[in-house]
XYZ file of C-alpha atoms in Angstrom:
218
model
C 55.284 18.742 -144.417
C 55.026 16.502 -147.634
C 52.186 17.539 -150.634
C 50.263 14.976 -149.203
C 50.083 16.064 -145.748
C 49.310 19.631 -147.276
C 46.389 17.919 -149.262
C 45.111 16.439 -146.160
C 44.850 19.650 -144.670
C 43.694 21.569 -146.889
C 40.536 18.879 -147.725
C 40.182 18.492 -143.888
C 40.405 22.284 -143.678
C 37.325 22.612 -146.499
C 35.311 19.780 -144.811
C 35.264 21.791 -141.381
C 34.563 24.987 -143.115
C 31.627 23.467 -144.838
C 30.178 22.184 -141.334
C 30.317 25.106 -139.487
C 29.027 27.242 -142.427
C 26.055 24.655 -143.184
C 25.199 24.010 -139.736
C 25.690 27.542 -138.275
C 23.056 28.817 -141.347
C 20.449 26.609 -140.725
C 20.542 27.120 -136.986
C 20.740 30.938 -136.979
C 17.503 30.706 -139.520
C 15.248 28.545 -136.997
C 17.414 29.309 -133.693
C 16.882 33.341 -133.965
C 12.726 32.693 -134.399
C 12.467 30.609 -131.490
C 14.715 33.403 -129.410
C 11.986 35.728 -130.436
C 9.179 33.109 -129.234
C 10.719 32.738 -125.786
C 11.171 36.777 -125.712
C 7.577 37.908 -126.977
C 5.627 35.285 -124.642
C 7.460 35.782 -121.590
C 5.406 37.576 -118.940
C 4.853 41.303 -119.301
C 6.058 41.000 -122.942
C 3.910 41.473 -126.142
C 2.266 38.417 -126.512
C 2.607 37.005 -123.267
C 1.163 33.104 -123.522
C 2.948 31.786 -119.921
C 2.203 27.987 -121.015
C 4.038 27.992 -124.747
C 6.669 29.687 -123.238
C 7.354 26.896 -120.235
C 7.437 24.129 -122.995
C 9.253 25.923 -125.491
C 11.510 26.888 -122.319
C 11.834 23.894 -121.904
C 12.588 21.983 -125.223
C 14.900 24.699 -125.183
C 16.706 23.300 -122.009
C 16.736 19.973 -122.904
C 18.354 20.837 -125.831
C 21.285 22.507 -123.980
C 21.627 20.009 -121.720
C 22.686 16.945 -123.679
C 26.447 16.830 -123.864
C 27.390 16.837 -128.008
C 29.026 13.516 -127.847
C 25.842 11.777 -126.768
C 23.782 13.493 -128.778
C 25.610 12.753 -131.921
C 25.008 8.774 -131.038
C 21.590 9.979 -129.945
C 20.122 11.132 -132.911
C 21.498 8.811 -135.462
C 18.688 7.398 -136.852
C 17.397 11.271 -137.413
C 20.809 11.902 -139.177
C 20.178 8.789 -141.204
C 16.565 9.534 -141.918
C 18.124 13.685 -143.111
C 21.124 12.196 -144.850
C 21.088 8.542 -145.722
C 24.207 7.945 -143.692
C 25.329 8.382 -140.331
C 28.815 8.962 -141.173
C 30.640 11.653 -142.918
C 30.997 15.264 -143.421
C 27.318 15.857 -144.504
C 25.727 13.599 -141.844
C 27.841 15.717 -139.131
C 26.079 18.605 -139.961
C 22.755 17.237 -138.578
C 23.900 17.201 -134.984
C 26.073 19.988 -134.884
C 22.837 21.726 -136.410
C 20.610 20.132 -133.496
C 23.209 21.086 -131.084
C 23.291 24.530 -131.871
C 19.371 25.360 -132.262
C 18.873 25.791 -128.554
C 22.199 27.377 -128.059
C 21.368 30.133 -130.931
C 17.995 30.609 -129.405
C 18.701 31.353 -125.392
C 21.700 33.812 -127.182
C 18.962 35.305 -129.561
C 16.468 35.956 -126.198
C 19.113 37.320 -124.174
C 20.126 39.949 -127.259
C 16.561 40.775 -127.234
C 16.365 41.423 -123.405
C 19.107 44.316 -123.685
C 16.380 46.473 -126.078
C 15.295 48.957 -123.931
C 11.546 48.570 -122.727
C 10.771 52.136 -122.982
C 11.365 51.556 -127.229
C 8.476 48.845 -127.056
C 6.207 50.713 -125.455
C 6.668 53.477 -127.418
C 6.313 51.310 -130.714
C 2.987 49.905 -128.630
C 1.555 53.340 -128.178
C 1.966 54.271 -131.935
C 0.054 51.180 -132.853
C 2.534 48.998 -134.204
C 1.986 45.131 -134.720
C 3.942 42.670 -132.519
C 5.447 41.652 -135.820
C 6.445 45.005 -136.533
C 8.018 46.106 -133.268
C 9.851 42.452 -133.432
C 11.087 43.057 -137.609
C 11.876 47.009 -137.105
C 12.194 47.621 -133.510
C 13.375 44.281 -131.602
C 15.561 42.761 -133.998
C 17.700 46.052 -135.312
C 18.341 47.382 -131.589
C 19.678 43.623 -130.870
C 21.704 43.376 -133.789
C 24.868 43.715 -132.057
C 24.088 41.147 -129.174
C 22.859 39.078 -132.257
C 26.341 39.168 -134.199
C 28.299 38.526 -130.978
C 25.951 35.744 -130.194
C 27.052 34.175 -133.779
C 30.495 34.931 -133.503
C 30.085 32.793 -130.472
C 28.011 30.090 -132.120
C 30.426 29.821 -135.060
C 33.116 29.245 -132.760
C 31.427 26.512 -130.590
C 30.276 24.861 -133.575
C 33.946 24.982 -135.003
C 35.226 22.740 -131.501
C 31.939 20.573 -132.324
C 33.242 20.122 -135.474
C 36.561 18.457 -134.439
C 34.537 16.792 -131.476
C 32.611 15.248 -134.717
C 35.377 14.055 -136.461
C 35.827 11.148 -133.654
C 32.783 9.293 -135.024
C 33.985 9.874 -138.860
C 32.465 12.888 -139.260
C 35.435 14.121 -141.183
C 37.074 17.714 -140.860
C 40.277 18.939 -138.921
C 39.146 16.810 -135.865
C 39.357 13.784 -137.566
C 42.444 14.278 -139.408
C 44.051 14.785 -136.087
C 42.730 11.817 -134.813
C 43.296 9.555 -137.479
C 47.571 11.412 -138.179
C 48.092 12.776 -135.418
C 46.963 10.467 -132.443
C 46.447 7.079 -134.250
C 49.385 7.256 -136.493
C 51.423 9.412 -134.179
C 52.210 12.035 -136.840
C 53.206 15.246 -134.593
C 53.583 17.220 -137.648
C 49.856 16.476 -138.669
C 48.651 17.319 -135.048
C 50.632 20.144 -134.863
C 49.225 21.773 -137.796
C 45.638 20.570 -137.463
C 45.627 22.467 -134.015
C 47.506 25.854 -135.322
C 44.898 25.973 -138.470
C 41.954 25.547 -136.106
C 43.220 28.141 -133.773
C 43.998 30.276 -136.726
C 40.281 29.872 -138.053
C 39.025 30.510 -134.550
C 41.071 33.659 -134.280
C 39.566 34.912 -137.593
C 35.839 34.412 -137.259
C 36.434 36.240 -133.891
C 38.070 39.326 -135.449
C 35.125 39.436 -138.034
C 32.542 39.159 -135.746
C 34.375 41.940 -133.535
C 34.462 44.265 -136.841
C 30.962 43.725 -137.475
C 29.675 44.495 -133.832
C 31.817 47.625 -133.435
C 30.387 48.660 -137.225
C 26.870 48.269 -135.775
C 27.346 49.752 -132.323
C 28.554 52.554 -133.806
C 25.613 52.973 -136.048
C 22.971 53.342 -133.557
């Protein structure tokens, strides 16, 4: 590969990284609350409210449901409105971020559902708060389910990423569209897939550490 393929890849390579970190932030901070909200008001649970938790259910749902391709031509007037463009790196990491909401939150719910019941009630009958057993009961038994629900996330959002690159969103997709399909530069695709399996390969491994660390704490 020339210098200038090199410095293709390695800006394409920086513009990925930066829309999976961005995007995968700002969904675990509002997708991991609304995991909690489905969790807690379910029936039986400790604030059990059946009606917010058939329309958050559902937003939820609807969320999931839309296929990333639509919903990045979807919401561009909301990516617009967020970024003042609807194309480029930064603009990409509104629906990515949209995308990945709903996705964080049914992972967060189901982490939660693996805490034993019995260490709830037990919480209850020592008078805990619902926000306490949810801060320092709920959340640090799910922690592992949590991290592999990330690892998962990152790694979604990292295939959304190149999926985002076909409407200029920049990144490793869009390099391999543009050099590698357009242009019909093997050596461009080539590398553009073995980085983003490489990349793949290594949040994996470091959300594997960091589960195992965990699992072996409790």
């Amino acid at each position: 590969m020339s210098a200038d393929s090199w410095s293709l890849l390695f800006k394409a390579l920086w513009e990925t990284l930066y829309m999976v970190a961005f995007s995968g932030g700002i969904s675990f901070l509002l997708g991991i609350p609304l995991g909690v909200l489905l969790y807690v008001t379910r029936e039986g649970r400790i604030l059990e409210n059946r009606v917010a938790n058939l329309v958050l259910g559902g937003i939820v749902n609807a969320g999931r449901s839309v296929p990333f391709i639509i919903l990045m031509v979807a919401i561009i007037p909301l990516t617009r409105l967020l970024t003042g463009t609807s194309i480029g790196t930064t603009a990409a990491i509104v629906p990515l971020t949209v995308a990945a909401i709903p996705f964080v939150a049914r992972i967060a719910e189901g982490a939660l559902n693996e805490v034993p019941s019995g260490l709830v009630e037990a919480a209850q009958s020592m008078g805990a708060s619902p926000l306490q057993i949810v801060t320092r009961v709920l959340l640090p038994e799910a922690r592992p389910g949590l991290i592999n629900g990330m690892t998962i996330t990152l790694v979604t959002l990292v295939s959304y990423s190149a999926m985002a690159g076909a409407i200029g969103g920049g990144g490793l997709g869009d390099l391999g569209i543009r050099y590698g399909y357009q242009r019909f530069d093997g050596v461009i695709m080539l590398a553009t897939v073995v980085v983003l399996i490489a990349l793949v390969q290594l949040l994996q491994m470091v959300g594997d550490r960091l589960q195992q660390h965990y699992d072996r704490s409790h």
